[in-house]
CSV table of C-alpha atoms in Angstrom, one decimal:
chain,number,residue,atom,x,y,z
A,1,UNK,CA,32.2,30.4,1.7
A,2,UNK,CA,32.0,27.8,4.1
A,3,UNK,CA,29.3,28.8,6.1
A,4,UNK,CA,27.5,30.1,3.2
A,5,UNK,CA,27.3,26.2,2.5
A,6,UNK,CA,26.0,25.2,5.3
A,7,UNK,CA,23.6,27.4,5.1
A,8,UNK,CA,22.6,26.0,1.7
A,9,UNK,CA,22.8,22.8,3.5
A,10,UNK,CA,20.6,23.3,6.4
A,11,UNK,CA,18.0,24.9,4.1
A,12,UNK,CA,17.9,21.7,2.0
A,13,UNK,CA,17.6,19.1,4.4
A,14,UNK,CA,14.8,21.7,6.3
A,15,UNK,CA,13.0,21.4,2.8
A,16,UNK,CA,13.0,17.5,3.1
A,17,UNK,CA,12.2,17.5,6.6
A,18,UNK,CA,9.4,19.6,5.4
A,19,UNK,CA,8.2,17.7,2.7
A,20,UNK,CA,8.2,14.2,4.3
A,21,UNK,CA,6.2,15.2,7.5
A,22,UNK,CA,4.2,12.6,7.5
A,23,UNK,CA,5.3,9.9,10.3
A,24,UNK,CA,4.7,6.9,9.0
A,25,UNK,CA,3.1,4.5,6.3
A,26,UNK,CA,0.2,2.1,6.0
A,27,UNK,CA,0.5,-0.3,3.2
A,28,UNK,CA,-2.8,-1.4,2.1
A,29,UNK,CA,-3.6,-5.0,0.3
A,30,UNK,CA,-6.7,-6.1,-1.0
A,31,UNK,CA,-8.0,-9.8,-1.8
A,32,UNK,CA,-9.7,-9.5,-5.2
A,33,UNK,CA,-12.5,-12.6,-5.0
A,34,UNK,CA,-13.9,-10.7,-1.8
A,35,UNK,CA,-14.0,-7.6,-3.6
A,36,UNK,CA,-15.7,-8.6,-6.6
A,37,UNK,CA,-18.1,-10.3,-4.5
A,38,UNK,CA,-19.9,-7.5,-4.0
A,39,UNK,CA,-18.5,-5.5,-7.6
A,40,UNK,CA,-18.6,-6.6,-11.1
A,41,UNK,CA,-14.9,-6.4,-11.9
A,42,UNK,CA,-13.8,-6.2,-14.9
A,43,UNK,CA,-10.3,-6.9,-14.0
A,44,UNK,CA,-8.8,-9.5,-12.1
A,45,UNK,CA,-6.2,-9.2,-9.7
A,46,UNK,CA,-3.1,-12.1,-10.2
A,47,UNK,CA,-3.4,-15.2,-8.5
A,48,UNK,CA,-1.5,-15.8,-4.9
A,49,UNK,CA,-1.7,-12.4,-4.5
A,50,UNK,CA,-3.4,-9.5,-2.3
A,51,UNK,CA,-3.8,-6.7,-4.8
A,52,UNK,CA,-2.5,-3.8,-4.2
A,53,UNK,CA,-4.8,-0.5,-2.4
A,54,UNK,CA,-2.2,1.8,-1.6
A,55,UNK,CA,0.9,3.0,0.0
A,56,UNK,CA,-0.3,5.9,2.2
A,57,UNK,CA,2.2,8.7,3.9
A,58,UNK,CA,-0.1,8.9,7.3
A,59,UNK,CA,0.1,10.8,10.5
A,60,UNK,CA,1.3,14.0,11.3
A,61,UNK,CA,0.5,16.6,8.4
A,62,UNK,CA,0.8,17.2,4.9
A,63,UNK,CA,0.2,13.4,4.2
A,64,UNK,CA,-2.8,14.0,1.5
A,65,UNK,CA,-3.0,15.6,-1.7
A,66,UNK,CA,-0.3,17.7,-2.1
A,67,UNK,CA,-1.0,18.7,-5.5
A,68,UNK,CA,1.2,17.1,-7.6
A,69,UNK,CA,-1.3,15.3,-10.5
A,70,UNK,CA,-0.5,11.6,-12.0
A,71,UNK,CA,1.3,11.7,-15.1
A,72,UNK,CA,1.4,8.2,-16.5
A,73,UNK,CA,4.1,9.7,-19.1
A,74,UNK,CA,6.4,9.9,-16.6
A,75,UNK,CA,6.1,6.2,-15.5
A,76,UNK,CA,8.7,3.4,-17.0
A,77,UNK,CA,6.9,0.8,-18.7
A,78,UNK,CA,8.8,-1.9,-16.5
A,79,UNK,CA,6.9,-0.5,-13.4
A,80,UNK,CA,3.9,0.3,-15.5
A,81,UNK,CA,4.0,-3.7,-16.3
A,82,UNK,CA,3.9,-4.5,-12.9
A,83,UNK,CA,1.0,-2.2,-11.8
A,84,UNK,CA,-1.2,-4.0,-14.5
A,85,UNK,CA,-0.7,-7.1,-13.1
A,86,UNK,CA,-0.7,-6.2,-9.1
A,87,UNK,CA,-2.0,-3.0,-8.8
A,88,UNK,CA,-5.3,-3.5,-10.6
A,89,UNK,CA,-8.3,-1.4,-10.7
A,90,UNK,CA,-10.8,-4.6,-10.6
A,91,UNK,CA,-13.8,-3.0,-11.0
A,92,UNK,CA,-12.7,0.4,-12.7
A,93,UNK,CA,-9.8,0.9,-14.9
A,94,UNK,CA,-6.5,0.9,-14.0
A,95,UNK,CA,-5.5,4.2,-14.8
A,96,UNK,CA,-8.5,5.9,-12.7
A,97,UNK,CA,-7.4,3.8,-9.8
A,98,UNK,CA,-3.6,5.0,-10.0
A,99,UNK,CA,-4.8,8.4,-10.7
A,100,UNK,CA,-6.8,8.8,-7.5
A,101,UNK,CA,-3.9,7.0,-5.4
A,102,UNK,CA,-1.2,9.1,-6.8
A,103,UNK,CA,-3.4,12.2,-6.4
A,104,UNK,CA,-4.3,11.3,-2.8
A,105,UNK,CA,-1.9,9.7,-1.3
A,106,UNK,CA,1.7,9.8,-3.9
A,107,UNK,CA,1.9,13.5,-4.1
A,108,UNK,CA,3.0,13.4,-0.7
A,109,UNK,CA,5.6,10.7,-0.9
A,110,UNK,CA,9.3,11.5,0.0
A,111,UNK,CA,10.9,8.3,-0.3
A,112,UNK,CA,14.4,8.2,2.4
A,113,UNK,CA,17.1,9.8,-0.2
A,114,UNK,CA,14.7,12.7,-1.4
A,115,UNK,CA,12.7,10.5,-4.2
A,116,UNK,CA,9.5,12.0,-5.6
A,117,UNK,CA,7.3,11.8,-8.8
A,118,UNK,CA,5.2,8.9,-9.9
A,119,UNK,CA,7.9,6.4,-10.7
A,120,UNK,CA,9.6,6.7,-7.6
A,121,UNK,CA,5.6,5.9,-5.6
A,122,UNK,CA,4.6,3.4,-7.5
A,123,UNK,CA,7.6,1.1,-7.7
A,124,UNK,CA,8.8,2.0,-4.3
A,125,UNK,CA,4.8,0.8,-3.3
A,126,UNK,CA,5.4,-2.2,-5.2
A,127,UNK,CA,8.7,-3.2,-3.8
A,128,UNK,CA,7.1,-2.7,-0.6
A,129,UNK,CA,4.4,-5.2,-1.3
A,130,UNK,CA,6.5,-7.9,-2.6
A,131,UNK,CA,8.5,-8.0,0.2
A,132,UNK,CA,5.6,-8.0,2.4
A,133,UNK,CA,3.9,-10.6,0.2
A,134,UNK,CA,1.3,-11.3,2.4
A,135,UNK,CA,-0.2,-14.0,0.5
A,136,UNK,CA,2.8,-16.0,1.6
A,137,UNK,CA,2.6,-15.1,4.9
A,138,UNK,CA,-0.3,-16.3,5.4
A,139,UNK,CA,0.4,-19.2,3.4
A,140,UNK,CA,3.0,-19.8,6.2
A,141,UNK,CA,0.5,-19.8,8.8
A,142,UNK,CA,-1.2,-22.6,7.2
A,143,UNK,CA,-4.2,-20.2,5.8
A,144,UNK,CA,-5.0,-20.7,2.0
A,145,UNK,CA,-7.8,-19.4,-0.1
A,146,UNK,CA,-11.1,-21.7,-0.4
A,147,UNK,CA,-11.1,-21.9,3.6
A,148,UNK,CA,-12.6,-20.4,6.1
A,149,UNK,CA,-11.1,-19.7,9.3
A,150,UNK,CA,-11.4,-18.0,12.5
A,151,UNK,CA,-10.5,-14.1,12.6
A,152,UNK,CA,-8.2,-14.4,15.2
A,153,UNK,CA,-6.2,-17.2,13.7
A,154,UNK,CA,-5.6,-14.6,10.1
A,155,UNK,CA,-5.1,-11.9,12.7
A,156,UNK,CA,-2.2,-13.8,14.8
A,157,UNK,CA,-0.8,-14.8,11.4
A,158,UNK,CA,-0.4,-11.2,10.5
A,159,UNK,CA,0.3,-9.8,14.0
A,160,UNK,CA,3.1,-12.3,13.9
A,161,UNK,CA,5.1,-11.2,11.1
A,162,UNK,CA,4.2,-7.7,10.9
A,163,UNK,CA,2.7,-6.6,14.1
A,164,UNK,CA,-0.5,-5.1,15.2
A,165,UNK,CA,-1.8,-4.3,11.5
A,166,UNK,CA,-5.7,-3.4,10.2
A,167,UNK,CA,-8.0,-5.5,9.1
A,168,UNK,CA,-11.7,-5.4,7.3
A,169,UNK,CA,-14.4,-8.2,6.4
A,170,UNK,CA,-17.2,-7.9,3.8
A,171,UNK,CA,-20.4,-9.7,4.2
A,172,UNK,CA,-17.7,-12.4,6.6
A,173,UNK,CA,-15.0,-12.3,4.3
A,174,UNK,CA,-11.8,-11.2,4.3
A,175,UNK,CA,-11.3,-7.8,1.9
A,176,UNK,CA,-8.3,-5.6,3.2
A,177,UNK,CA,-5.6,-5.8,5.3
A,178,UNK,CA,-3.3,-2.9,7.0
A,179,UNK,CA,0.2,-3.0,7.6
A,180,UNK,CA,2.5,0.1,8.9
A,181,UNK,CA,5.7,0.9,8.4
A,182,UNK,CA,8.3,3.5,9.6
A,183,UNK,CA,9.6,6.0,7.0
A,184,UNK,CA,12.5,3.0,6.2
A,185,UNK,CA,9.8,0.6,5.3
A,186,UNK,CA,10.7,-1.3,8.8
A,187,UNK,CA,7.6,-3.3,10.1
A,188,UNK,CA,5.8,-1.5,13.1
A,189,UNK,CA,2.5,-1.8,14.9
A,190,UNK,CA,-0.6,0.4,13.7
A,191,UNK,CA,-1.9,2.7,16.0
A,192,UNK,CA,-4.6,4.5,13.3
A,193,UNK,CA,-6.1,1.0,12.0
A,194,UNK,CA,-9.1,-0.8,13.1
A,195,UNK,CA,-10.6,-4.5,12.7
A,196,UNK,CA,-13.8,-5.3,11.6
A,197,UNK,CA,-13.6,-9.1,11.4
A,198,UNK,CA,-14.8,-11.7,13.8
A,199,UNK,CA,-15.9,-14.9,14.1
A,200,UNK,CA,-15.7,-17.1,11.5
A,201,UNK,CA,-14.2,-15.9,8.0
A,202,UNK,CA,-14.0,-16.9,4.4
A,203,UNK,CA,-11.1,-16.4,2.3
A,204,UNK,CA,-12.7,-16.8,-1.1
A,205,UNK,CA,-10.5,-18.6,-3.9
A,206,UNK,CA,-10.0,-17.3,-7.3
């Protein structure tokens, strides 16, 4: 009976290995007044904070649709609150954006105790996000919106409180920023993300 169990065992935590094969995670964050520079948003993004892209399972394999489909239904309004406010679609509709992000990217999460399904990516992604809150951190640094600044002074502000993270600039303004984390949400350096600001930037205001 015993070893029949640990049988069962093994072939569980195989399955989750399975599942969750994917190495890491790249938290993606948008500023919404560089976006919509170039968009005509219908949506805006909450103030004193970077919108957010996406939590994306990355490296290794089976890290992009996996073929489970959104299913708003199956979302609590709490977290579906929350998503309307920092996970806006800006310049398409919230629920296409979330569809398209669960599609891609959540059908493939496998959060550290075995959670799955869209409540468990999307407030997991959130929580993420607000503890990153990388409006603040750059607040910290002494870098607010309505400035502009030199790349490498956002980039060290960043570097410094999450390590070597991504970055990308529209028409010399800052639009997204990249951060990676292991598969317990610890801060790590990217080694997939690239940089595509220099110079002199803007950070647009509201």
């Amino acid at each position: 009976m015993n070893s029949r169990l640990s049988v069962i065992a093994l072939f569980a935590l195989f399955a989750t290995i399975s599942a969750q094969s994917y190495q890491y995670y790249v938290l993606a964050v948008e500023w919404a007044p560089t976006v919509c520079q170039s968009n005509s948003c219908s949506e805006e993004g909450a103030s004193h904070w970077w919108n957010m892209h996406g939590l994306w399972p990355s490296g290794g394999s089976n890290y992009e649709n996996c073929g489970d489909e959104f299913n708003e239904n199956s979302i609590t309004q709490s977290t579906l609150n929350d998503m309307q406010t920092y996970w806006s679609g800006l310049y398409t509709p919230g629920e296409s954006f979330w569809e398209h992000e669960y599609d891609k990217h959540g059908s493939c999460f496998v959060g550290p105790n075995g959670q799955k399904g869209d409540e468990a990516f999307f407030s997991t992604a959130l929580s993420v996000a607000q503890q990153a809150d990388i409006y603040g951190a750059l607040s910290s640094a002494g870098i607010v919106p309505g400035n502009s600044y030199d790349a490498h002074d956002i980039i060290n502000a960043i570097h410094k409180s999450f390590g070597y993270s991504g970055f990308a600039c529209q028409k010399g303004a800052i639009q997204q920023i990249e951060i990676c984390l292991d598969l317990n949400f610890n801060y790590i350096d990217c080694s997939g993300t690239g940089n595509t600001c220099s110079g002199t930037v803007n950070y647009p205001s509201n």
